[in-house]
mmCIF file with all atom_site columns, C-alpha atoms in Angstrom:
data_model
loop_
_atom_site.group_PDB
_atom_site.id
_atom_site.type_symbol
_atom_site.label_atom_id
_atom_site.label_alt_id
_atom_site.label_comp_id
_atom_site.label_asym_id
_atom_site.label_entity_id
_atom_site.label_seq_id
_atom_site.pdbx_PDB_ins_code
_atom_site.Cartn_x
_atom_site.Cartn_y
_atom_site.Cartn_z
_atom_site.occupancy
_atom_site.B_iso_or_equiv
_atom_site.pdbx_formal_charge
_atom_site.auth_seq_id
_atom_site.auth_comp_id
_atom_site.auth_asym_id
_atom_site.auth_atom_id
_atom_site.pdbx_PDB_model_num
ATOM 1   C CA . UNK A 1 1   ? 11.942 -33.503 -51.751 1.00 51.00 ? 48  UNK A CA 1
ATOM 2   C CA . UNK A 1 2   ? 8.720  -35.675 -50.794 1.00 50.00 ? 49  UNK A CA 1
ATOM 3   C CA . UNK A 1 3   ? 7.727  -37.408 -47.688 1.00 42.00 ? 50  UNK A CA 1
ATOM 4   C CA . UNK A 1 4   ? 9.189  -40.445 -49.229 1.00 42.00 ? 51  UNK A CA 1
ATOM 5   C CA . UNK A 1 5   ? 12.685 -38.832 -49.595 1.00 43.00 ? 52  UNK A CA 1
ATOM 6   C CA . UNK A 1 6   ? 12.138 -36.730 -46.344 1.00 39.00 ? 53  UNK A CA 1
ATOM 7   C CA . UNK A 1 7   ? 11.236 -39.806 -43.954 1.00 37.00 ? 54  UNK A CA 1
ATOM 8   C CA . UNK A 1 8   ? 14.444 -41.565 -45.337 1.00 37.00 ? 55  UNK A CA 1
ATOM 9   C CA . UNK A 1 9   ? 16.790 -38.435 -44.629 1.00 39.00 ? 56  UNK A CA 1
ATOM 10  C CA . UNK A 1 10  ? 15.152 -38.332 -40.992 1.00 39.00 ? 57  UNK A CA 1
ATOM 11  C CA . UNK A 1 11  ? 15.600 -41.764 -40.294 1.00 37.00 ? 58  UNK A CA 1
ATOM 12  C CA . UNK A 1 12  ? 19.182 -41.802 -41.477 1.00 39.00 ? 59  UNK A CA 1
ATOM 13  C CA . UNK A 1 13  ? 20.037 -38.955 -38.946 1.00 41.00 ? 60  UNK A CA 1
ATOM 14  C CA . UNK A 1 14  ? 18.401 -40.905 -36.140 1.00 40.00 ? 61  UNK A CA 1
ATOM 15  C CA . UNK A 1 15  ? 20.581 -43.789 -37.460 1.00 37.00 ? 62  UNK A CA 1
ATOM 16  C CA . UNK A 1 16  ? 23.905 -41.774 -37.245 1.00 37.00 ? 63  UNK A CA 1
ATOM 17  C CA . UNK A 1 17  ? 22.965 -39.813 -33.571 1.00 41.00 ? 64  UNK A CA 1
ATOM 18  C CA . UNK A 1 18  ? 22.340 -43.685 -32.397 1.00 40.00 ? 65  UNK A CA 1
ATOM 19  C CA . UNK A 1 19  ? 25.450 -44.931 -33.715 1.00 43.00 ? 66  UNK A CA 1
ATOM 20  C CA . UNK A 1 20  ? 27.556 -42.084 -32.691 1.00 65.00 ? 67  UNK A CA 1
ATOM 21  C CA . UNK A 1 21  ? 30.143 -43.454 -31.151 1.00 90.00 ? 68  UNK A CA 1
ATOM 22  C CA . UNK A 1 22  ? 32.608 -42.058 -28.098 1.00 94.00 ? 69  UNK A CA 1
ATOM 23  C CA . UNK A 1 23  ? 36.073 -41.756 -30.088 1.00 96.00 ? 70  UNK A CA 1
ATOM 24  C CA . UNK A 1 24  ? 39.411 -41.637 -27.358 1.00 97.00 ? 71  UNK A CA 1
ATOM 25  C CA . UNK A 1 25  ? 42.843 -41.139 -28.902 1.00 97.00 ? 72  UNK A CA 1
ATOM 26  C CA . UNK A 1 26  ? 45.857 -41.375 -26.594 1.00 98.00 ? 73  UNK A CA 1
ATOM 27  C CA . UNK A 1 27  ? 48.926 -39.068 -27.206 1.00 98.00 ? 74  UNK A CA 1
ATOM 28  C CA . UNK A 1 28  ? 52.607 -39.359 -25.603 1.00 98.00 ? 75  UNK A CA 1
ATOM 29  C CA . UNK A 1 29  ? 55.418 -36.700 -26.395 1.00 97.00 ? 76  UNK A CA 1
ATOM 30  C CA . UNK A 1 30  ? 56.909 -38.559 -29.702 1.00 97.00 ? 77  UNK A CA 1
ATOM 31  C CA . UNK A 1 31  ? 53.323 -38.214 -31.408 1.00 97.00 ? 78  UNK A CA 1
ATOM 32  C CA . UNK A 1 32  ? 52.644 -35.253 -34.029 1.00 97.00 ? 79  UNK A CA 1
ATOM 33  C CA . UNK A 1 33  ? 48.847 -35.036 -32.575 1.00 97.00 ? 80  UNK A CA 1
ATOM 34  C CA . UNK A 1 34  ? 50.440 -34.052 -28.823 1.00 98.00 ? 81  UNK A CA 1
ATOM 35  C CA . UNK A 1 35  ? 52.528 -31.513 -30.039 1.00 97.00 ? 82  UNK A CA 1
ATOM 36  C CA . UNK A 1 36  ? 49.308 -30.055 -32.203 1.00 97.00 ? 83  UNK A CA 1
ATOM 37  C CA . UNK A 1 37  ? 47.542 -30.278 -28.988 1.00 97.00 ? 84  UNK A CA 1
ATOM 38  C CA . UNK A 1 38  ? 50.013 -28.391 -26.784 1.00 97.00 ? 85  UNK A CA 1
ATOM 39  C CA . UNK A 1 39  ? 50.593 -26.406 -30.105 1.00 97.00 ? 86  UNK A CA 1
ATOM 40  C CA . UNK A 1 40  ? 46.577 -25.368 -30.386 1.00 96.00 ? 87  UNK A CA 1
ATOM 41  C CA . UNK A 1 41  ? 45.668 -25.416 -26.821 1.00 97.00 ? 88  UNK A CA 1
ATOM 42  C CA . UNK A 1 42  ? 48.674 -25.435 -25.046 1.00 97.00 ? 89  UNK A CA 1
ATOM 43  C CA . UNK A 1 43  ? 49.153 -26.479 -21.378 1.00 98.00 ? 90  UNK A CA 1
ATOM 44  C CA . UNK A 1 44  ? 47.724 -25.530 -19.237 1.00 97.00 ? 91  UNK A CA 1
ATOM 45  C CA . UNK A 1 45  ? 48.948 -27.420 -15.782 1.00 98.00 ? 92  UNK A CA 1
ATOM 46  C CA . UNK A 1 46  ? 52.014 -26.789 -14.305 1.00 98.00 ? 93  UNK A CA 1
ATOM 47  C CA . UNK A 1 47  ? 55.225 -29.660 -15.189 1.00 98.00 ? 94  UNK A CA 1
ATOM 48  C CA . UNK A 1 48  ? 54.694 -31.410 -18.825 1.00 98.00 ? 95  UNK A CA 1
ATOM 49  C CA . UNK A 1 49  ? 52.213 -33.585 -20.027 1.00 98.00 ? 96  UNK A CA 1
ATOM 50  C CA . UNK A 1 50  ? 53.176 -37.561 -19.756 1.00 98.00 ? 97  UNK A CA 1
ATOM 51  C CA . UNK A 1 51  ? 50.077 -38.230 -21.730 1.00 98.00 ? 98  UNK A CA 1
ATOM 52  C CA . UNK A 1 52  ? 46.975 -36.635 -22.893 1.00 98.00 ? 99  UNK A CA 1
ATOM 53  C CA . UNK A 1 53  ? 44.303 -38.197 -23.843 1.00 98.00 ? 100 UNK A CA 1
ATOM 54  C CA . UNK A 1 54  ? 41.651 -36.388 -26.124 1.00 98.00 ? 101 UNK A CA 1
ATOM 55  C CA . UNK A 1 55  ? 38.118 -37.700 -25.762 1.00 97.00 ? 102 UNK A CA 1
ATOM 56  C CA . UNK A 1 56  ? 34.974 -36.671 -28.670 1.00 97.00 ? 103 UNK A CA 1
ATOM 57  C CA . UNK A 1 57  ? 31.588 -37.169 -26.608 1.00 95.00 ? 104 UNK A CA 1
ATOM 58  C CA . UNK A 1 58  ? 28.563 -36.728 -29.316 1.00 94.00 ? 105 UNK A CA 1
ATOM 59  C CA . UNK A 1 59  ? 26.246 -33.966 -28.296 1.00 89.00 ? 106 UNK A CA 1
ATOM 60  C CA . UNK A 1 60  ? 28.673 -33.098 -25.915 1.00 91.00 ? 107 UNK A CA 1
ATOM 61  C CA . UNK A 1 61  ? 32.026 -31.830 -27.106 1.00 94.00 ? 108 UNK A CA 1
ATOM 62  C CA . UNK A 1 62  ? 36.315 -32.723 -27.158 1.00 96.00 ? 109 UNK A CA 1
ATOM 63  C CA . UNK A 1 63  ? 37.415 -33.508 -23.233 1.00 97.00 ? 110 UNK A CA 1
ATOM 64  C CA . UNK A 1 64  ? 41.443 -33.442 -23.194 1.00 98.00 ? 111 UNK A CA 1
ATOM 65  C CA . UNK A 1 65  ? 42.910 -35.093 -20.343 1.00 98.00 ? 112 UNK A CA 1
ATOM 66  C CA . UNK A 1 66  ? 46.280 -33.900 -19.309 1.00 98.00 ? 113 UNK A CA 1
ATOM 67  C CA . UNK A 1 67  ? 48.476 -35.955 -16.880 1.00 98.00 ? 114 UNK A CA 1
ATOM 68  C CA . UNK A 1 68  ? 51.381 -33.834 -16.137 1.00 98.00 ? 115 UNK A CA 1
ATOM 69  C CA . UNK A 1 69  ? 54.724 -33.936 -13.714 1.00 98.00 ? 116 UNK A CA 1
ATOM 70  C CA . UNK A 1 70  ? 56.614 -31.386 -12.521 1.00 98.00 ? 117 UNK A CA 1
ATOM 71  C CA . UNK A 1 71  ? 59.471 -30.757 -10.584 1.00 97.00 ? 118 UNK A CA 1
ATOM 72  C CA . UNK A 1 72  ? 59.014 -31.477 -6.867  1.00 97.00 ? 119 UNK A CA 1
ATOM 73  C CA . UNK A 1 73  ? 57.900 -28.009 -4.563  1.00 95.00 ? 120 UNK A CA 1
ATOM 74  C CA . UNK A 1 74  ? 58.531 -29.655 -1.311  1.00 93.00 ? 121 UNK A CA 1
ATOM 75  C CA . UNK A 1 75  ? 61.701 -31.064 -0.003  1.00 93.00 ? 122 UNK A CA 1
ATOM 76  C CA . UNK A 1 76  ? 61.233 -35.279 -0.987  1.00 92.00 ? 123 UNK A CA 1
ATOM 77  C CA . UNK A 1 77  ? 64.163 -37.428 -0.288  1.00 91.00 ? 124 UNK A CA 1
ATOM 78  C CA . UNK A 1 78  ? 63.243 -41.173 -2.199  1.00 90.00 ? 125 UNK A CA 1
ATOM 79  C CA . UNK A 1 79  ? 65.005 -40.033 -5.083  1.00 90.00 ? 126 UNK A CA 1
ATOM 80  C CA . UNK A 1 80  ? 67.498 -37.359 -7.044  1.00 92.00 ? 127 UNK A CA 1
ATOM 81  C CA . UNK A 1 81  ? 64.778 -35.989 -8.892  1.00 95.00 ? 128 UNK A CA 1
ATOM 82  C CA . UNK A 1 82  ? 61.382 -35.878 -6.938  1.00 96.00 ? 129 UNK A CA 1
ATOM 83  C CA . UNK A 1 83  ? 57.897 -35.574 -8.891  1.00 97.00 ? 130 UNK A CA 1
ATOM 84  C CA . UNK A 1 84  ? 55.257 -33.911 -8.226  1.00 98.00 ? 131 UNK A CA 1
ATOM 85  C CA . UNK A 1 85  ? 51.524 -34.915 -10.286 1.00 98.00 ? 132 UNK A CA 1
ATOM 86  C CA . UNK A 1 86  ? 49.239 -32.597 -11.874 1.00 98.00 ? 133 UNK A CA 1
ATOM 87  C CA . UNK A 1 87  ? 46.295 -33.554 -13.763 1.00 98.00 ? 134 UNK A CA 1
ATOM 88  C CA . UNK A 1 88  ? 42.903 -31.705 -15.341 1.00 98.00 ? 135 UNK A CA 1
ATOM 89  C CA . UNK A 1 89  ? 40.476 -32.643 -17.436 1.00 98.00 ? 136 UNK A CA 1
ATOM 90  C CA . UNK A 1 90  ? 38.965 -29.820 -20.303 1.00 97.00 ? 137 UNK A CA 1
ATOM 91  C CA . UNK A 1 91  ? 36.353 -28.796 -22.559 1.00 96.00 ? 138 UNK A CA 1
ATOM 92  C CA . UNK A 1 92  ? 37.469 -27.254 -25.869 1.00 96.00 ? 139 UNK A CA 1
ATOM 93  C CA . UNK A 1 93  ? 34.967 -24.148 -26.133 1.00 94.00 ? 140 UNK A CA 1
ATOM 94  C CA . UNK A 1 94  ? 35.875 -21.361 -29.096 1.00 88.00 ? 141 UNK A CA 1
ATOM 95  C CA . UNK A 1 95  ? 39.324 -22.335 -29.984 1.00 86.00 ? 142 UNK A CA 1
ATOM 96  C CA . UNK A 1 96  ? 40.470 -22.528 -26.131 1.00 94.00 ? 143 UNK A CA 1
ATOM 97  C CA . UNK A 1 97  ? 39.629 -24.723 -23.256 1.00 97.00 ? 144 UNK A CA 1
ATOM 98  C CA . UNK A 1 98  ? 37.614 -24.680 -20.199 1.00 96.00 ? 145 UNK A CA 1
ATOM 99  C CA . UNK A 1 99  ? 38.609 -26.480 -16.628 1.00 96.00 ? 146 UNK A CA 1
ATOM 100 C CA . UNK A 1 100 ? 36.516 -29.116 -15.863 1.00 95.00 ? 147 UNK A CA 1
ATOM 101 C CA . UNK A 1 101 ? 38.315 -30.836 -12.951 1.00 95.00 ? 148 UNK A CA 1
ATOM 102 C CA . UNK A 1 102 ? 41.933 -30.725 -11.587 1.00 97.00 ? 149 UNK A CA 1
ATOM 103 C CA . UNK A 1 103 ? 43.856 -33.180 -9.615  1.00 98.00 ? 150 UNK A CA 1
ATOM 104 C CA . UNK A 1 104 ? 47.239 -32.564 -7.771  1.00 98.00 ? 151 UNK A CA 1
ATOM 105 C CA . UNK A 1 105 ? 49.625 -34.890 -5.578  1.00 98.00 ? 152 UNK A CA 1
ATOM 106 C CA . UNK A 1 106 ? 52.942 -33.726 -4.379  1.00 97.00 ? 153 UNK A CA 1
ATOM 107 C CA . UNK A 1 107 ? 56.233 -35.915 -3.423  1.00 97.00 ? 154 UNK A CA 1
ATOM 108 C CA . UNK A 1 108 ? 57.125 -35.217 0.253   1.00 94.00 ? 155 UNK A CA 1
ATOM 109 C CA . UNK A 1 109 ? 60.183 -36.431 2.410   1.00 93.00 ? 156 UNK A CA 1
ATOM 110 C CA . UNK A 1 110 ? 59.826 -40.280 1.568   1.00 92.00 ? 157 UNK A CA 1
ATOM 111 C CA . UNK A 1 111 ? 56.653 -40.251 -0.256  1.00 94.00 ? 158 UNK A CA 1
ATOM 112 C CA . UNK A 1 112 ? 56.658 -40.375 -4.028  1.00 97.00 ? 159 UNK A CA 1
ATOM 113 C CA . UNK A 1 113 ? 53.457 -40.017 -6.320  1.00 97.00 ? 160 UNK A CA 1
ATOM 114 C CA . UNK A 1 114 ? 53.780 -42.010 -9.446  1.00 97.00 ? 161 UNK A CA 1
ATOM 115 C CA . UNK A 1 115 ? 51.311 -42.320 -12.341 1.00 98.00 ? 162 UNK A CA 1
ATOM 116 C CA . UNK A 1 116 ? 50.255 -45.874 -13.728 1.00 98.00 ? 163 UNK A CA 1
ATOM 117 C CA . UNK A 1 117 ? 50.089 -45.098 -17.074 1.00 98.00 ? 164 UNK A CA 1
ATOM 118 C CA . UNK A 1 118 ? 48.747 -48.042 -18.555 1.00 97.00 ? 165 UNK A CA 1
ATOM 119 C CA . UNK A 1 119 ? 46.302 -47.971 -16.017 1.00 98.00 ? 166 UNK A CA 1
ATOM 120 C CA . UNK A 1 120 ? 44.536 -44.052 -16.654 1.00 98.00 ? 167 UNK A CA 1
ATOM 121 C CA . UNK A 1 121 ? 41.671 -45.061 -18.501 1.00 97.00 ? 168 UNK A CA 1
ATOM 122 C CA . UNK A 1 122 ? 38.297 -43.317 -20.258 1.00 98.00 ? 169 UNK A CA 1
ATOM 123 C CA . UNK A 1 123 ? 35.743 -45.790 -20.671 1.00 97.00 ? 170 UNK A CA 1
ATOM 124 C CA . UNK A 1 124 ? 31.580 -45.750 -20.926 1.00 96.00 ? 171 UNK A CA 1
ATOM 125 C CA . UNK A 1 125 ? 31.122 -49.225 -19.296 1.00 96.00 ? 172 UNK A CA 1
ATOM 126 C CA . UNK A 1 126 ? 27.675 -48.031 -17.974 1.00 94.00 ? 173 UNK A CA 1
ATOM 127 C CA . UNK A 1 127 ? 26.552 -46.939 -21.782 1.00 93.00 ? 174 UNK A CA 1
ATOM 128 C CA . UNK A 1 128 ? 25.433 -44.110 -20.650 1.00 92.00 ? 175 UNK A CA 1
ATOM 129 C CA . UNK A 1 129 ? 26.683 -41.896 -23.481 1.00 92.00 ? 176 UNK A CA 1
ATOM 130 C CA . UNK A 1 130 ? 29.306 -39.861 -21.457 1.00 94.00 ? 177 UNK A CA 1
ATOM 131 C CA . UNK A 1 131 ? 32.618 -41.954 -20.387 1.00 96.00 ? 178 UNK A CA 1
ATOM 132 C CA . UNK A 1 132 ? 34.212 -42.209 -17.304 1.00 97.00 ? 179 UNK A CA 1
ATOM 133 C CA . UNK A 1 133 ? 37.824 -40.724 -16.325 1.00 98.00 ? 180 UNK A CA 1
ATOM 134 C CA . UNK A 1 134 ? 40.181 -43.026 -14.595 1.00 98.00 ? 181 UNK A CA 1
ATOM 135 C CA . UNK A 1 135 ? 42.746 -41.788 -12.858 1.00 98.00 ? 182 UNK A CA 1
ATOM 136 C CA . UNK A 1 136 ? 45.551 -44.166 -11.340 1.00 98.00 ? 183 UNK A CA 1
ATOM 137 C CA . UNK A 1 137 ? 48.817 -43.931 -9.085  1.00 98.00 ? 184 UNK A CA 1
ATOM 138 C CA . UNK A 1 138 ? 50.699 -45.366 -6.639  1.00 98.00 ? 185 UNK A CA 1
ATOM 139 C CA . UNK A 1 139 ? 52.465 -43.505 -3.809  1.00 96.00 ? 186 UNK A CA 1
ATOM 140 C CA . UNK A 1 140 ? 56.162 -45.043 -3.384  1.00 93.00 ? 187 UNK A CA 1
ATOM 141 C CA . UNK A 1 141 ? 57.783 -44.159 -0.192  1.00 90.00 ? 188 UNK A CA 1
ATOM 142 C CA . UNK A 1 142 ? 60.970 -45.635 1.678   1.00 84.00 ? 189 UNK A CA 1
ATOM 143 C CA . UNK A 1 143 ? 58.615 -46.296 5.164   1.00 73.00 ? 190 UNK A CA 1
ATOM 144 C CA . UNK A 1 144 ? 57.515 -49.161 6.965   1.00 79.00 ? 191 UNK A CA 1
ATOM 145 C CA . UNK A 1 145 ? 53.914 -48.405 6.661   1.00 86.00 ? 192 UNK A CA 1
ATOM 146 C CA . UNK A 1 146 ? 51.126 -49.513 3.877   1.00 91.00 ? 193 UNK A CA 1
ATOM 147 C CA . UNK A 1 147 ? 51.520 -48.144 0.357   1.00 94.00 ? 194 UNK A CA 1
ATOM 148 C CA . UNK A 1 148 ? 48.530 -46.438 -1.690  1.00 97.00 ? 195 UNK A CA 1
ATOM 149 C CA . UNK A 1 149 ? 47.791 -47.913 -4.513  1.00 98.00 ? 196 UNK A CA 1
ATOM 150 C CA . UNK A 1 150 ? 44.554 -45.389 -5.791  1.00 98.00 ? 197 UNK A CA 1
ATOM 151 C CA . UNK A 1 151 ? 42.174 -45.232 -8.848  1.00 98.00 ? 198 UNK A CA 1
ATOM 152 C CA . UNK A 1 152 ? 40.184 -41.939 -8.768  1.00 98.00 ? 199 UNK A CA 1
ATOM 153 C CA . UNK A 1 153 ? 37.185 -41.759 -11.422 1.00 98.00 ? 200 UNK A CA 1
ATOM 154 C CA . UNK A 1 154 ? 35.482 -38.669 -12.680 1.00 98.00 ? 201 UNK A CA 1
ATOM 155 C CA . UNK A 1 155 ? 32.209 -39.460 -13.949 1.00 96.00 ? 202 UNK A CA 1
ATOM 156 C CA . UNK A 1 156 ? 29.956 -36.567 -14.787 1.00 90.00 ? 203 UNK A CA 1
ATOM 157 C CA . UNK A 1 157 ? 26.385 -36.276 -12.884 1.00 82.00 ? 204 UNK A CA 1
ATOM 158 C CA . UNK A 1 158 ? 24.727 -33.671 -15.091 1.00 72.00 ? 205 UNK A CA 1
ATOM 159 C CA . UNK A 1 159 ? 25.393 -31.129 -17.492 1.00 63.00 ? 206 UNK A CA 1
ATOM 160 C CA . UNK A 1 160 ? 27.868 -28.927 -15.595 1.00 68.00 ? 207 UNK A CA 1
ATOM 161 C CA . UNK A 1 161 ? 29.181 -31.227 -12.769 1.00 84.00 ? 208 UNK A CA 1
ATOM 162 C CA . UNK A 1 162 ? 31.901 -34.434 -12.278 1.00 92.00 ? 209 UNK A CA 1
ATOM 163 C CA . UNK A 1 163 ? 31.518 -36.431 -9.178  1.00 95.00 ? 210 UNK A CA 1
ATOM 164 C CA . UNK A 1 164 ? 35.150 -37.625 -7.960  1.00 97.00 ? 211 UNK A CA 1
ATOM 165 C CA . UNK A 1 165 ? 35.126 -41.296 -6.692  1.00 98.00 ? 212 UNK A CA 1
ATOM 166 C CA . UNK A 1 166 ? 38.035 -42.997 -5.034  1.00 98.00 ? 213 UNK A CA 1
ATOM 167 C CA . UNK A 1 167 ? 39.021 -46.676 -4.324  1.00 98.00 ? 214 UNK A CA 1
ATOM 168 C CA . UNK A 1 168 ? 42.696 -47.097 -2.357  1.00 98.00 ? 215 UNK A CA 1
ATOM 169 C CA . UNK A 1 169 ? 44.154 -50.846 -2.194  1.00 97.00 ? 216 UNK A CA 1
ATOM 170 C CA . UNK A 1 170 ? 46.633 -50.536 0.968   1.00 96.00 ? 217 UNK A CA 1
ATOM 171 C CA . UNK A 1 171 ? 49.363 -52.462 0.145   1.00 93.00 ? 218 UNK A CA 1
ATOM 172 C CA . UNK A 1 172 ? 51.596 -53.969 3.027   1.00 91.00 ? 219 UNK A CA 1
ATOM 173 C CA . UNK A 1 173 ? 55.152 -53.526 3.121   1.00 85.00 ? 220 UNK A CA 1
ATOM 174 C CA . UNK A 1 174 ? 55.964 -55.643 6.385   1.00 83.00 ? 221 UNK A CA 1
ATOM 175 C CA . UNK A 1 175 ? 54.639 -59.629 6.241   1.00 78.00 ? 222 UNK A CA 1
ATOM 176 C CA . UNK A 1 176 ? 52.854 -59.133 9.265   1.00 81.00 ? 223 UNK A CA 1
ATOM 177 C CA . UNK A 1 177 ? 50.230 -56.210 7.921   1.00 85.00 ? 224 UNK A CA 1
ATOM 178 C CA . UNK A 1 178 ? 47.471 -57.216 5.159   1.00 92.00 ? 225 UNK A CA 1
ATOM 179 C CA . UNK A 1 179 ? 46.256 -56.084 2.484   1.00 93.00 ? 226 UNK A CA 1
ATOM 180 C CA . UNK A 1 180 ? 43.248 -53.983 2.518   1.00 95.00 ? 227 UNK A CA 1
ATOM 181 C CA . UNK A 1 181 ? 41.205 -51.543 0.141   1.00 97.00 ? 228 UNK A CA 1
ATOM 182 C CA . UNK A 1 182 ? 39.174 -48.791 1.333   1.00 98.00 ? 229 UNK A CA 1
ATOM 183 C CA . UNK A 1 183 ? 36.336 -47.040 -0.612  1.00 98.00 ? 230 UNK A CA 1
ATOM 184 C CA . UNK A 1 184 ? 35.399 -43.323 -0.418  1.00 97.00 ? 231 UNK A CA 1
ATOM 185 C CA . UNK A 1 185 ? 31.770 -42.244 0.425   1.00 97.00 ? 232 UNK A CA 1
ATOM 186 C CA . UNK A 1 186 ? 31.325 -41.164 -3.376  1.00 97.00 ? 233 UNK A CA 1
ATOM 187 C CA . UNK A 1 187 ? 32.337 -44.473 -4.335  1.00 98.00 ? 234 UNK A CA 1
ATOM 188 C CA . UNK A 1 188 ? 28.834 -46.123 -3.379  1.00 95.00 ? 235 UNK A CA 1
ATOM 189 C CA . UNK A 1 189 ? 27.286 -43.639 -5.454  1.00 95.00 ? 236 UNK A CA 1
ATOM 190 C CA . UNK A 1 190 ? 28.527 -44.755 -8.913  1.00 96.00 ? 237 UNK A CA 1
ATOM 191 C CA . UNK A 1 191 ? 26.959 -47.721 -10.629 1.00 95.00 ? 238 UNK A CA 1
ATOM 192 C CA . UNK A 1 192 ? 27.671 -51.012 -10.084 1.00 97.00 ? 239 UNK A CA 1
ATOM 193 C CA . UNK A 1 193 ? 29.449 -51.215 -13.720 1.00 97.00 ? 240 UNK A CA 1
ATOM 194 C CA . UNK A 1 194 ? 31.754 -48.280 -12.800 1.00 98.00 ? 241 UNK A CA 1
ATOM 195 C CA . UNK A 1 195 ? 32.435 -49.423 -9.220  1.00 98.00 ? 242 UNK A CA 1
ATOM 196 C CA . UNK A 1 196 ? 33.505 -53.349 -11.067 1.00 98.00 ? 243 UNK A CA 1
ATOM 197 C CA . UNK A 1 197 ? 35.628 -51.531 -14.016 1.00 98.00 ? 244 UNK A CA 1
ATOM 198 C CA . UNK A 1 198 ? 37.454 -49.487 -11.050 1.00 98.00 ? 245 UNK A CA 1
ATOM 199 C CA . UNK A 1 199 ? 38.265 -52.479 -8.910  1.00 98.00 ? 246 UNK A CA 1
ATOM 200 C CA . UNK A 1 200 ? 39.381 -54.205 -12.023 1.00 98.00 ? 247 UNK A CA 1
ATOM 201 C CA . UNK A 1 201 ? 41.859 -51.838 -12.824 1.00 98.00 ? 248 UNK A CA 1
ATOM 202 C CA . UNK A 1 202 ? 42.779 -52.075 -9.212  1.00 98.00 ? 249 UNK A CA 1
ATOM 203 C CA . UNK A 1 203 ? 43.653 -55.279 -9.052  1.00 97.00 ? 250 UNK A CA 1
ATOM 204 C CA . UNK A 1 204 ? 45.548 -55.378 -12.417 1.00 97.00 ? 251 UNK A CA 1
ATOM 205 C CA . UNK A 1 205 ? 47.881 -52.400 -11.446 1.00 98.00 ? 252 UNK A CA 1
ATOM 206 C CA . UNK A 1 206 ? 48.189 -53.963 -8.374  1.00 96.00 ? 253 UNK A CA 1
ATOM 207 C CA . UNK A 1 207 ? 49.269 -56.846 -9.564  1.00 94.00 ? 254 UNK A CA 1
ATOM 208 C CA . UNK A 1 208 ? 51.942 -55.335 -12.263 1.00 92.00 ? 255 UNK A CA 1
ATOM 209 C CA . UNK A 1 209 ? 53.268 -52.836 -9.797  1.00 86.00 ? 256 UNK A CA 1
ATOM 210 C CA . UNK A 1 210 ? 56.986 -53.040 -10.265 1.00 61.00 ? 257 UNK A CA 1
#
């Protein structure tokens, strides 16, 4: 091969680690590629997967994203059939899968935890190369007080670690009380971008909450 030949293979490499792109697929139970998941990897939360959403980072590996329910553990009262949520994100590593992060919310007397499945999202809105996890629900209950409305992002600070962010939109029940959202301290640490995309979602699920 001469330099010719050589410099065009190099550059063409360069060209495909630029272009490589972040490639998401989203699976629900009545699609063959969930059961091969739960079939290769299984599952590894406790209840059964709602969705799970399998993420390809270049130069960094498969994330799946399982967002499970389960049979309540504690004695909840808003329905016949309380819920409880369970969610983790993965790394595929040698045929198996390490935990990244996990997430748990259980139903409790009145209170209700309910995913927003249009709503869980993995997105690189800062370009950054690595995408963001994020996680919505909304907490019914049968009370007078405020309901939580909550997006929860993962976003990944280094090679090892996630940093959890929240944003909660309070959402009045009696006409007297207003509406109000509330931002965790981690929440002024993400950028800009990330802090916009999570109020957006915010104010969409919000506004399509049944």
């Amino acid at each position: 091969m001469n330099f010719k030949n050589i410099l065009v293979f190099i550059l063409s490499i360069i060209s495909l680690l630029v272009n490589a792109q972040i490639e998401t697929g989203v699976y629900f139970a009545n699609d063959k590629k969930y059961n091969e998941i739960i079939e290769d990897l299984g599952n590894p939360l406790d209840g059964n997967p709602l969705m799970i959403v399998k993420t390809f980072v270049p130069n960094n590996g498969s994330y799946i994203w399982y967002l499970n329910e389960g049979k309540a553990k504690n004695k909840a009262f808003l329905n016949d059939n309380p819920k409880d949520l369970y969610a983790g994100i993965y790394i595929e590593d040698h045929g198996g899968i390490i935990p990244i992060i996990t997430f748990r919310d259980f139903a409790k007397g009145l209170a209700q935890p309910k995913y927003l499945l249009n709503y869980c999202e993995v997105d690189d809105v800062d370009k950054d190369g690595f995408p963001e996890f994020y996680l919505t629900y909304f907490e019914e209950s049968d009370g007078l007080d405020a309901k939580p409305l909550k997006v929860i992002i993962y976003t990944k600070t280094d090679n090892k670690n996630f940093l959890k962010s929240k944003i909660t939109a309070w959402i009045p029940f009696q006409s007297e009380d207003e509406y109000y959202e509330e931002k965790d301290y981690n929440f002024n640490l993400i950028s800009q971008k990330i802090q916009h995309k999570a109020k957006k979602i915010l104010k969409e699920a919000r506004n399509n909450i049944d």
